[in-house]
Amino acid sequence: MNFALPLFGLLFAIGLLGGCGNRGSEAIEQQFIAFGTLVNVSIFGVDEALAQQGIAAVEKEFNQLHRDWHAWEPGPLVDLNRALAERGTAEVPAVLLPLLEPAQRLSEQTGGLFNPAMGKLIALWGFQSDEPLLAPPDKDAIAELVARHPSMADLHLDGTHLTTTNRAVQLDFGAFAKGVAIDRAIEQLQALGITNAIVNAGGDLRAIGRHGDRPWRIGIRNPRGPGVLAVIEPADDESIFTSGDYERGFDHNGHHYHHILDPRSGYPATGAISATVIHANAGVADAAATALMVAGAQDWVRIARELNLRHVMLIDSNGIVHMTPAMAKRVHIELEPSPPIELSEVL
Ligand code: AMP
Ligand code: MG
């Protein structure tokens, strides 16, 4: 989740809009809450009735997926996790199959840095709850879970029959599900013949088409202050996802503990403060942004390569903006003075 918003909305929100846009050339927008975040649907170039039909379809889809994929409220995923823990085997309900296989592949490609099998660790840190912890969990409890190495590679799917060789595996798709849901939502809109739209969940989004005679414009939040770090104009059908250490977490003794955990240490990742990915597929962009946060400034190029990413921007704890050359061509830095920028080799 992050704070990227379609820029026209953002400018309006922070009072910088110079003059009013042409009436009649504005997107039809609506918001609702799902996946614990504000989902904004913007549709351009169709009549109000079709736009409302699209928005209703997206909202229905999100609400269904929210119930089907929730990691701690009673439902199919909680049942599956209980069966895996108790028996080491489970029947996978149809609604979870579309998450499982892609998540397994992405986890493998990231060398396990994207690890949706470590639900126990995520729960231990209090991130399977709406209430943050007041202090970090017991270090021995963290070490014990890390030593059990829950991994997507421990899971074996035969048709719908799932077995695990590791009883510590508990699935939590919090780093991935929103992306897949956005892909589904865009499919709903396309099925209705809508070709210009953005589905934006808490700042992570997929954009199709254009905003009339100009591209959509997306503001990427400054991870260490108010306002916008950069602006990206998505091409027709691109997803933009950002993971950051400012999104969820808690402070204890002057230290910030955030929600993106390094499966190797069991502690919040330390190598980056935000990671932004542009990719055709929202699910891939979502998992990738999380994995790149874990990889950090030292290792992100390797992971980007494994995932076949072209467009990555990562900000390290010194405020240095690391980018692929392809990303540098797409990003307009808005922050003044501009932060230092380091380009990677061509990916
Ligand atoms: P995101 O905002 O997409 O980066 O996802 C963060 C959420 O994914 C967290 O709130 C956890 O539920 C979960 N998570 C945290 N660390 C990881 C990780 N290394 N791999 C997979 N999921 C994670
Ligand atoms: Mg993610």
PDB file of N, CA and C in Angstrom, residues 220 223 229 241-243 270-277 288-301 303-304 311-324 327 331 333 339-344:
ATOM      1  N   ILE A 220       3.934   9.665  -6.875  1.00  0.00           N
ATOM      2  CA  ILE A 220       4.534   8.707  -5.931  1.00  0.00           C
ATOM      3  C   ILE A 220       4.919   9.476  -4.675  1.00  0.00           C
ATOM      4  N   PRO A 223       8.637   9.278   0.659  1.00  0.00           N
ATOM      5  CA  PRO A 223       8.586   8.380   1.813  1.00  0.00           C
ATOM      6  C   PRO A 223       9.006   9.036   3.124  1.00  0.00           C
ATOM      7  N   LEU A 229       7.106  12.734  -4.299  1.00  0.00           N
ATOM      8  CA  LEU A 229       8.506  12.571  -4.679  1.00  0.00           C
ATOM      9  C   LEU A 229       8.653  12.666  -6.186  1.00  0.00           C
ATOM     10  N   PHE A 241       3.270  -0.087  -8.404  1.00  0.00           N
ATOM     11  CA  PHE A 241       3.144  -0.500  -6.997  1.00  0.00           C
ATOM     12  C   PHE A 241       4.337  -0.013  -6.199  1.00  0.00           C
ATOM     13  N   THR A 242       4.059   0.465  -4.993  1.00  0.00           N
ATOM     14  CA  THR A 242       5.126   0.893  -4.090  1.00  0.00           C
ATOM     15  C   THR A 242       4.952   0.210  -2.742  1.00  0.00           C
ATOM     16  N   SER A 243       6.026  -0.343  -2.233  1.00  0.00           N
ATOM     17  CA  SER A 243       6.044  -0.811  -0.843  1.00  0.00           C
ATOM     18  C   SER A 243       6.945   0.129  -0.064  1.00  0.00           C
ATOM     19  N   THR A 270      15.726  -3.809   6.358  1.00  0.00           N
ATOM     20  CA  THR A 270      16.466  -2.578   6.658  1.00  0.00           C
ATOM     21  C   THR A 270      17.132  -1.934   5.441  1.00  0.00           C
ATOM     22  N   GLY A 271      17.068  -2.598   4.276  1.00  0.00           N
ATOM     23  CA  GLY A 271      17.878  -2.137   3.146  1.00  0.00           C
ATOM     24  C   GLY A 271      17.265  -1.071   2.271  1.00  0.00           C
ATOM     25  N   ALA A 272      16.023  -0.678   2.554  1.00  0.00           N
ATOM     26  CA  ALA A 272      15.367   0.331   1.718  1.00  0.00           C
ATOM     27  C   ALA A 272      14.222   0.951   2.500  1.00  0.00           C
ATOM     28  N   ILE A 273      13.814   2.141   2.090  1.00  0.00           N
ATOM     29  CA  ILE A 273      12.639   2.745   2.736  1.00  0.00           C
ATOM     30  C   ILE A 273      11.414   2.709   1.817  1.00  0.00           C
ATOM     31  N   SER A 274      11.653   2.618   0.507  1.00  0.00           N
ATOM     32  CA  SER A 274      10.523   2.354  -0.389  1.00  0.00           C
ATOM     33  C   SER A 274      11.038   1.742  -1.681  1.00  0.00           C
ATOM     34  N   ALA A 275      10.151   1.006  -2.331  1.00  0.00           N
ATOM     35  CA  ALA A 275      10.495   0.380  -3.617  1.00  0.00           C
ATOM     36  C   ALA A 275       9.270   0.482  -4.516  1.00  0.00           C
ATOM     37  N   THR A 276       9.490   0.988  -5.723  1.00  0.00           N
ATOM     38  CA  THR A 276       8.398   1.183  -6.686  1.00  0.00           C
ATOM     39  C   THR A 276       8.696   0.373  -7.941  1.00  0.00           C
ATOM     40  N   VAL A 277       7.668  -0.284  -8.446  1.00  0.00           N
ATOM     41  CA  VAL A 277       7.807  -1.125  -9.634  1.00  0.00           C
ATOM     42  C   VAL A 277       6.720  -0.757 -10.635  1.00  0.00           C
ATOM     43  N   ALA A 288       6.699  -8.043  -6.314  1.00  0.00           N
ATOM     44  CA  ALA A 288       8.044  -7.552  -6.612  1.00  0.00           C
ATOM     45  C   ALA A 288       8.414  -6.384  -5.702  1.00  0.00           C
ATOM     46  N   ALA A 289       7.485  -5.438  -5.517  1.00  0.00           N
ATOM     47  CA  ALA A 289       7.798  -4.270  -4.680  1.00  0.00           C
ATOM     48  C   ALA A 289       8.146  -4.717  -3.264  1.00  0.00           C
ATOM     49  N   THR A 290       7.417  -5.681  -2.744  1.00  0.00           N
ATOM     50  CA  THR A 290       7.699  -6.187  -1.395  1.00  0.00           C
ATOM     51  C   THR A 290       9.072  -6.870  -1.361  1.00  0.00           C
ATOM     52  N   ALA A 291       9.342  -7.725  -2.355  1.00  0.00           N
ATOM     53  CA  ALA A 291      10.623  -8.440  -2.386  1.00  0.00           C
ATOM     54  C   ALA A 291      11.797  -7.470  -2.502  1.00  0.00           C
ATOM     55  N   LEU A 292      11.623  -6.404  -3.277  1.00  0.00           N
ATOM     56  CA  LEU A 292      12.715  -5.439  -3.466  1.00  0.00           C
ATOM     57  C   LEU A 292      12.991  -4.658  -2.182  1.00  0.00           C
ATOM     58  N   MET A 293      11.941  -4.405  -1.398  1.00  0.00           N
ATOM     59  CA  MET A 293      12.153  -3.790  -0.076  1.00  0.00           C
ATOM     60  C   MET A 293      13.049  -4.675   0.787  1.00  0.00           C
ATOM     61  N   VAL A 294      12.819  -5.983   0.705  1.00  0.00           N
ATOM     62  CA  VAL A 294      13.627  -6.907   1.502  1.00  0.00           C
ATOM     63  C   VAL A 294      15.048  -6.987   0.938  1.00  0.00           C
ATOM     64  N   ALA A 295      15.162  -6.997  -0.379  1.00  0.00           N
ATOM     65  CA  ALA A 295      16.485  -7.092  -1.015  1.00  0.00           C
ATOM     66  C   ALA A 295      17.334  -5.872  -0.668  1.00  0.00           C
ATOM     67  N   GLY A 296      16.719  -4.701  -0.676  1.00  0.00           N
ATOM     68  CA  GLY A 296      17.420  -3.480  -0.280  1.00  0.00           C
ATOM     69  C   GLY A 296      18.407  -3.003  -1.327  1.00  0.00           C
ATOM     70  N   ALA A 297      19.095  -1.929  -0.991  1.00  0.00           N
ATOM     71  CA  ALA A 297      19.976  -1.253  -1.952  1.00  0.00           C
ATOM     72  C   ALA A 297      21.119  -2.144  -2.427  1.00  0.00           C
ATOM     73  N   GLN A 298      21.518  -3.115  -1.597  1.00  0.00           N
ATOM     74  CA  GLN A 298      22.653  -3.975  -1.964  1.00  0.00           C
ATOM     75  C   GLN A 298      22.282  -5.016  -3.011  1.00  0.00           C
ATOM     76  N   ASP A 299      21.035  -5.460  -2.972  1.00  0.00           N
ATOM     77  CA  ASP A 299      20.711  -6.698  -3.682  1.00  0.00           C
ATOM     78  C   ASP A 299      19.564  -6.554  -4.686  1.00  0.00           C
ATOM     79  N   TRP A 300      19.020  -5.339  -4.818  1.00  0.00           N
ATOM     80  CA  TRP A 300      17.783  -5.214  -5.588  1.00  0.00           C
ATOM     81  C   TRP A 300      17.971  -5.539  -7.075  1.00  0.00           C
ATOM     82  N   VAL A 301      19.152  -5.235  -7.611  1.00  0.00           N
ATOM     83  CA  VAL A 301      19.357  -5.454  -9.057  1.00  0.00           C
ATOM     84  C   VAL A 301      19.249  -6.949  -9.385  1.00  0.00           C
ATOM     85  N   ILE A 303      17.523  -9.236  -7.781  1.00  0.00           N
ATOM     86  CA  ILE A 303      16.130  -9.681  -7.698  1.00  0.00           C
ATOM     87  C   ILE A 303      15.315  -9.132  -8.882  1.00  0.00           C
ATOM     88  N   ALA A 304      15.582  -7.887  -9.248  1.00  0.00           N
ATOM     89  CA  ALA A 304      14.879  -7.298 -10.402  1.00  0.00           C
ATOM     90  C   ALA A 304      15.152  -8.126 -11.657  1.00  0.00           C
ATOM     91  N   HIS A 311      11.486  -1.681 -14.863  1.00  0.00           N
ATOM     92  CA  HIS A 311      11.249  -0.382 -14.230  1.00  0.00           C
ATOM     93  C   HIS A 311      11.204  -0.512 -12.714  1.00  0.00           C
ATOM     94  N   VAL A 312      12.288  -0.104 -12.065  1.00  0.00           N
ATOM     95  CA  VAL A 312      12.362  -0.163 -10.602  1.00  0.00           C
ATOM     96  C   VAL A 312      12.948   1.140 -10.077  1.00  0.00           C
ATOM     97  N   MET A 313      12.375   1.618  -8.980  1.00  0.00           N
ATOM     98  CA  MET A 313      12.956   2.758  -8.248  1.00  0.00           C
ATOM     99  C   MET A 313      12.989   2.364  -6.769  1.00  0.00           C
ATOM    100  N   LEU A 314      14.152   2.498  -6.156  1.00  0.00           N
ATOM    101  CA  LEU A 314      14.280   2.099  -4.749  1.00  0.00           C
ATOM    102  C   LEU A 314      14.995   3.212  -3.999  1.00  0.00           C
ATOM    103  N   ILE A 315      14.463   3.575  -2.853  1.00  0.00           N
ATOM    104  CA  ILE A 315      15.084   4.642  -2.059  1.00  0.00           C
ATOM    105  C   ILE A 315      15.716   4.013  -0.826  1.00  0.00           C
ATOM    106  N   ASP A 316      16.997   4.295  -0.624  1.00  0.00           N
ATOM    107  CA  ASP A 316      17.667   3.693   0.538  1.00  0.00           C
ATOM    108  C   ASP A 316      17.570   4.629   1.742  1.00  0.00           C
ATOM    109  N   SER A 317      18.108   4.165   2.867  1.00  0.00           N
ATOM    110  CA  SER A 317      17.904   4.909   4.116  1.00  0.00           C
ATOM    111  C   SER A 317      18.699   6.218   4.149  1.00  0.00           C
ATOM    112  N   ASN A 318      19.623   6.407   3.187  1.00  0.00           N
ATOM    113  CA  ASN A 318      20.300   7.710   3.071  1.00  0.00           C
ATOM    114  C   ASN A 318      19.555   8.652   2.138  1.00  0.00           C
ATOM    115  N   GLY A 319      18.429   8.214   1.635  1.00  0.00           N
ATOM    116  CA  GLY A 319      17.652   9.065   0.729  1.00  0.00           C
ATOM    117  C   GLY A 319      18.132   9.014  -0.710  1.00  0.00           C
ATOM    118  N   ILE A 320      19.074   8.110  -1.006  1.00  0.00           N
ATOM    119  CA  ILE A 320      19.539   7.983  -2.396  1.00  0.00           C
ATOM    120  C   ILE A 320      18.496   7.219  -3.201  1.00  0.00           C
ATOM    121  N   VAL A 321      18.175   7.755  -4.371  1.00  0.00           N
ATOM    122  CA  VAL A 321      17.171   7.131  -5.250  1.00  0.00           C
ATOM    123  C   VAL A 321      17.911   6.265  -6.259  1.00  0.00           C
ATOM    124  N   HIS A 322      17.709   4.956  -6.161  1.00  0.00           N
ATOM    125  CA  HIS A 322      18.320   4.013  -7.108  1.00  0.00           C
ATOM    126  C   HIS A 322      17.287   3.689  -8.175  1.00  0.00           C
ATOM    127  N   MET A 323      17.718   3.729  -9.430  1.00  0.00           N
ATOM    128  CA  MET A 323      16.755   3.450 -10.505  1.00  0.00           C
ATOM    129  C   MET A 323      17.405   2.665 -11.624  1.00  0.00           C
ATOM    130  N   THR A 324      16.575   1.901 -12.338  1.00  0.00           N
ATOM    131  CA  THR A 324      17.025   1.351 -13.610  1.00  0.00           C
ATOM    132  C   THR A 324      16.997   2.500 -14.627  1.00  0.00           C
ATOM    133  N   MET A 327      13.566   3.123 -15.852  1.00  0.00           N
ATOM    134  CA  MET A 327      12.705   3.849 -14.912  1.00  0.00           C
ATOM    135  C   MET A 327      13.024   5.337 -14.953  1.00  0.00           C
ATOM    136  N   VAL A 331      10.272   8.556 -14.951  1.00  0.00           N
ATOM    137  CA  VAL A 331       9.999   9.238 -13.683  1.00  0.00           C
ATOM    138  C   VAL A 331      10.355  10.715 -13.791  1.00  0.00           C
ATOM    139  N   ILE A 333      11.106  13.577 -11.304  1.00  0.00           N
ATOM    140  CA  ILE A 333      11.288  13.884  -9.879  1.00  0.00           C
ATOM    141  C   ILE A 333      10.707  15.275  -9.609  1.00  0.00           C
ATOM    142  N   PRO A 339      16.669  14.682  -4.877  1.00  0.00           N
ATOM    143  CA  PRO A 339      17.564  13.794  -4.115  1.00  0.00           C
ATOM    144  C   PRO A 339      18.637  13.218  -5.037  1.00  0.00           C
ATOM    145  N   PRO A 340      19.753  12.725  -4.453  1.00  0.00           N
ATOM    146  CA  PRO A 340      20.768  12.083  -5.294  1.00  0.00           C
ATOM    147  C   PRO A 340      20.195  10.843  -5.982  1.00  0.00           C
ATOM    148  N   ILE A 341      20.611  10.659  -7.246  1.00  0.00           N
ATOM    149  CA  ILE A 341      20.081   9.543  -8.031  1.00  0.00           C
ATOM    150  C   ILE A 341      21.226   8.662  -8.491  1.00  0.00           C
ATOM    151  N   GLU A 342      21.062   7.366  -8.327  1.00  0.00           N
ATOM    152  CA  GLU A 342      22.065   6.416  -8.819  1.00  0.00           C
ATOM    153  C   GLU A 342      21.411   5.465  -9.796  1.00  0.00           C
ATOM    154  N   LEU A 343      21.923   5.449 -11.026  1.00  0.00           N
ATOM    155  CA  LEU A 343      21.351   4.551 -12.028  1.00  0.00           C
ATOM    156  C   LEU A 343      22.047   3.202 -11.977  1.00  0.00           C
ATOM    157  N   SER A 344      21.266   2.155 -12.135  1.00  0.00           N
ATOM    158  CA  SER A 344      21.850   0.811 -12.219  1.00  0.00           C
ATOM    159  C   SER A 344      22.274   0.555 -13.661  1.00  0.00           C
TER     160      SER A 344
END
